[in-house]
Short mmCIF file of C-alpha atoms in Angstrom, two decimals:
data_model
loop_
_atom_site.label_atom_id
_atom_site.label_comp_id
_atom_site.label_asym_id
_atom_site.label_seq_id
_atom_site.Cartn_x
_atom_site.Cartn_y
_atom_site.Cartn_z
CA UNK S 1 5.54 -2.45 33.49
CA UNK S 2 6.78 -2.50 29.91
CA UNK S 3 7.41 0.63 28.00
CA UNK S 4 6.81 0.35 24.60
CA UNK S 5 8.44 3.54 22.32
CA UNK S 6 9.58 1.95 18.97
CA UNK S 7 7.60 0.45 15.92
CA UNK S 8 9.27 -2.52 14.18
CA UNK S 9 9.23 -4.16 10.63
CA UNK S 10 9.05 -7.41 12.16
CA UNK S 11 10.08 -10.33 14.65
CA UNK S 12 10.91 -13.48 15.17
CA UNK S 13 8.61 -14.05 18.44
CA UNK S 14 6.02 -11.62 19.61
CA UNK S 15 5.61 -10.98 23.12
CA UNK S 16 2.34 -9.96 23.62
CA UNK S 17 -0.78 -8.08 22.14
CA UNK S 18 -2.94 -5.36 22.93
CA UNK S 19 -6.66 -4.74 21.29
CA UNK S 20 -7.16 -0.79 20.82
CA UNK S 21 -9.78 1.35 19.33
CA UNK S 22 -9.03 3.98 16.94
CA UNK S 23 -9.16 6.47 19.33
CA UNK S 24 -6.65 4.80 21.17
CA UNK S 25 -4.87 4.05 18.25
CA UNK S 26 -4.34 7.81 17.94
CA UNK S 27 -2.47 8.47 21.11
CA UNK S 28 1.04 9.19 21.78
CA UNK S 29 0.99 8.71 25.61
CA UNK S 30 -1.54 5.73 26.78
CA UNK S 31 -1.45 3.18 29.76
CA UNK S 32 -1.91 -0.21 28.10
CA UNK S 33 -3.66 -3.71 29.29
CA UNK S 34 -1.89 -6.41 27.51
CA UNK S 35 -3.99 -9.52 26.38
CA UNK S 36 -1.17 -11.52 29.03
CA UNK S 37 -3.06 -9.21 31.88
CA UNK S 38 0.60 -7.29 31.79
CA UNK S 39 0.80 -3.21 31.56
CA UNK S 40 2.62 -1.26 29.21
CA UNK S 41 3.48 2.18 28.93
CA UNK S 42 2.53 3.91 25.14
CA UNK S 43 5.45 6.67 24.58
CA UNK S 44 5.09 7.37 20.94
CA UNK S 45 5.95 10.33 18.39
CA UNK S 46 3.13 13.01 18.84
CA UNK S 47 0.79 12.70 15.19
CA UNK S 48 1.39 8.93 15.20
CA UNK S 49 -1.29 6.09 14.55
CA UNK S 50 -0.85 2.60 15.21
CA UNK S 51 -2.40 0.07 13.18
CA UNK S 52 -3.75 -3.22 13.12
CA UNK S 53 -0.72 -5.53 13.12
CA UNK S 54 2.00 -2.68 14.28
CA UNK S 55 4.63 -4.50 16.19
CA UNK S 56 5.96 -2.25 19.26
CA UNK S 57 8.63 -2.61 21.48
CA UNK S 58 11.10 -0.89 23.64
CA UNK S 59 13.96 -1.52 26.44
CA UNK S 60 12.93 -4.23 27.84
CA UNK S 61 12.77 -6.18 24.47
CA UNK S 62 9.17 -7.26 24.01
CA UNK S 63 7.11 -7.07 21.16
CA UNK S 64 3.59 -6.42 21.50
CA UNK S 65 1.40 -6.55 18.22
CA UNK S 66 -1.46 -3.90 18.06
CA UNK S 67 -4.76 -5.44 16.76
CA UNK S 68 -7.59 -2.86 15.85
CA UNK S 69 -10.99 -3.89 18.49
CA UNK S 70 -14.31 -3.95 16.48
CA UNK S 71 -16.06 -0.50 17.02
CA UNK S 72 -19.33 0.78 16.21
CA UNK S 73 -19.54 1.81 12.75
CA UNK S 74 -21.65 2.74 9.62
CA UNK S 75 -21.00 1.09 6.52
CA UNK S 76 -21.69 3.06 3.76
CA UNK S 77 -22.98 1.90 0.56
CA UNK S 78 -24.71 3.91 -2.69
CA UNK S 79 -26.54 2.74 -5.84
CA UNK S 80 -23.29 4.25 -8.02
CA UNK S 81 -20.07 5.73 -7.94
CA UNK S 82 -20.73 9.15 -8.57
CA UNK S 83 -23.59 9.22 -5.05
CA UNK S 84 -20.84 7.52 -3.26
CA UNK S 85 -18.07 10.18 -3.90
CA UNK S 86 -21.40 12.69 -3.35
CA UNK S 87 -21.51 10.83 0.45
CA UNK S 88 -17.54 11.17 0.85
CA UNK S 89 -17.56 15.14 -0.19
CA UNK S 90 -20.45 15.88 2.68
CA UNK S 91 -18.48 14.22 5.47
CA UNK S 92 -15.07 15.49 4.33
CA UNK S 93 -16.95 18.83 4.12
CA UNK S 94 -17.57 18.08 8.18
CA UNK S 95 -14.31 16.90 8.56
CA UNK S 96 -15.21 13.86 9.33
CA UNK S 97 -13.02 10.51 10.04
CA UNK S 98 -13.53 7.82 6.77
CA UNK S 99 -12.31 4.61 5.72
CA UNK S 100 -12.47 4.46 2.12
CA UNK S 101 -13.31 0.91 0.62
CA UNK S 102 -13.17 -0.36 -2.86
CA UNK S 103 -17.32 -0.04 -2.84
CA UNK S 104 -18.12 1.49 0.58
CA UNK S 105 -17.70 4.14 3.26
CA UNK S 106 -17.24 3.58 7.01
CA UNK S 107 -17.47 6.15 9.50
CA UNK S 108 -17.90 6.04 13.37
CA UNK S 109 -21.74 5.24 14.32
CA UNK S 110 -23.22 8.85 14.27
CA UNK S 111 -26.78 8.96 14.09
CA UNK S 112 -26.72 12.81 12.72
CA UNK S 113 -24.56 11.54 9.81
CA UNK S 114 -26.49 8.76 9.17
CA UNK S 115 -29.46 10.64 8.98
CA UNK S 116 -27.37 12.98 6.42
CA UNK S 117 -26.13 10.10 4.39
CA UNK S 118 -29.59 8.69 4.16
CA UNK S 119 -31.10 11.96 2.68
CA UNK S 120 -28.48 11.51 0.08
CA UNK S 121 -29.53 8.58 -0.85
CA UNK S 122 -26.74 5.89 0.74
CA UNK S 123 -27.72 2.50 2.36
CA UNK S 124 -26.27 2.96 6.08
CA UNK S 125 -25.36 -0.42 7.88
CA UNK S 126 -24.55 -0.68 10.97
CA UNK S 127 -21.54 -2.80 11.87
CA UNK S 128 -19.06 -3.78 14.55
CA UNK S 129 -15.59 -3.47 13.01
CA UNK S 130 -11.99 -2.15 13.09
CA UNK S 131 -11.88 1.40 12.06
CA UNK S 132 -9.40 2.53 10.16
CA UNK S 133 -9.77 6.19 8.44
CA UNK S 134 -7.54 7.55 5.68
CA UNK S 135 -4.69 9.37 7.73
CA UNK S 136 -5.09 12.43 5.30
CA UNK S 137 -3.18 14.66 3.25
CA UNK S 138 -0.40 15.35 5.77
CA UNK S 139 -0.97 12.31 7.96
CA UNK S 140 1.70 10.11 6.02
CA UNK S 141 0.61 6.75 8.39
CA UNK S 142 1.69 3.20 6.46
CA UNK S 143 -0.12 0.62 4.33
CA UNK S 144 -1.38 -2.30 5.80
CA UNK S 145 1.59 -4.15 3.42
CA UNK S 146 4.28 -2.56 5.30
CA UNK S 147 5.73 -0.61 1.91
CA UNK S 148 6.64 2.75 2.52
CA UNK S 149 3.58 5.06 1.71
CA UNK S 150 4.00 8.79 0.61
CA UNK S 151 2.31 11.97 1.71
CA UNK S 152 -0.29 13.05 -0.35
CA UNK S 153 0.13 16.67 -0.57
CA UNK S 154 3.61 18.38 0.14
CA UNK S 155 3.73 19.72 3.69
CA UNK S 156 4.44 23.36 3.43
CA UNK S 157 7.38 25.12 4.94
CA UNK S 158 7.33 27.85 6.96
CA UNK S 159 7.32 30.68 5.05
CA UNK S 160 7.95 34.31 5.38
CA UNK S 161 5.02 36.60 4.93
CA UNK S 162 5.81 39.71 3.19
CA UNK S 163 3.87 42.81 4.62
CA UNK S 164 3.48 46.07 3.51
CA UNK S 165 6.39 48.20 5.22
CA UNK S 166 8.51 45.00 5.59
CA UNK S 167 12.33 45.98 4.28
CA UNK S 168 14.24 43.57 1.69
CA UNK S 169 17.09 42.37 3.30
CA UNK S 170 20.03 41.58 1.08
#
């Protein structure tokens, strides 16, 4: 069995592939069947997300590419801008997973949601595709072009909390 620990930039010869949903995607630790019919052991960073077109590898030299399966989704549409960011405040406010296109939402299929989105006025498809949902403020993740992509928010330090009673220390 592989084991696969490391993401690459690139290669000159892949190995091998593996089709994941994007719960799947989202694991550190996963057993993986390889489009060869091989097995590969997932040992990555805890918080990391692989994405379509990742290239892994590990000891034994491989390279595997990740390819995002088609999932059940929504697609998300809305007469104008301003209903559409109206659609992406109500499932952020439910902290929901989105992929944010130039014209469109996609969510996982959830008929509750839908129902929601419809009320507000959105055209809900639904579609088999990849899913891939903005990582978030802290999430960091990559672009699909491989450039280095920054945080969106500064991650906070730990910081002391000052209590009534606490002394000063010099």
């Amino acid at each position: 069995m592989l084991t696969l620990h490391t993401r690459i930039q690139a290669a000159d010869h892949i190995s091998d592939e593996v089709l994941l949903a994007y719960d799947q995607r989202e694991r550190c630790r996963l057993r993986l069947a390889l489009a060869s019919g091989a097995t590969a052991a997932l040992f990555m960073p805890r918080g990391s997300v692989l994405r379509d077109g990742d290239l892994l590898t590990g000891p034994e030299g491989a390279v595997v590419r990740v390819r995002a399966a088609l999932e059940a989704t929504y697609r998300i549409a809305a007469p104008d801008p301003q209903a559409l960011v109206r659609c992406a405040f109500h499932l952020g406010n439910r902290h929901g997973q989105v992929q944010i296109g130039a014209d469109h939402l996609r969510i996982r299929a959830d008929p509750v949601l839908r129902d929601m989105l419809t009320g507000l006025g959105a055209t809900v498809t639904e579609e088999q595709a990849p899913f891939h949902p903005e990582p978030g403020a802290y999430g960091g993740g990559h672009s699909h072009d491989h450039e280095s992509r920054h945080l969106l928010a500064p991650v906070p330090l730990r910081q002391k909390i000052h209590r009534p009673g606490d002394v000063e220390r010099a």
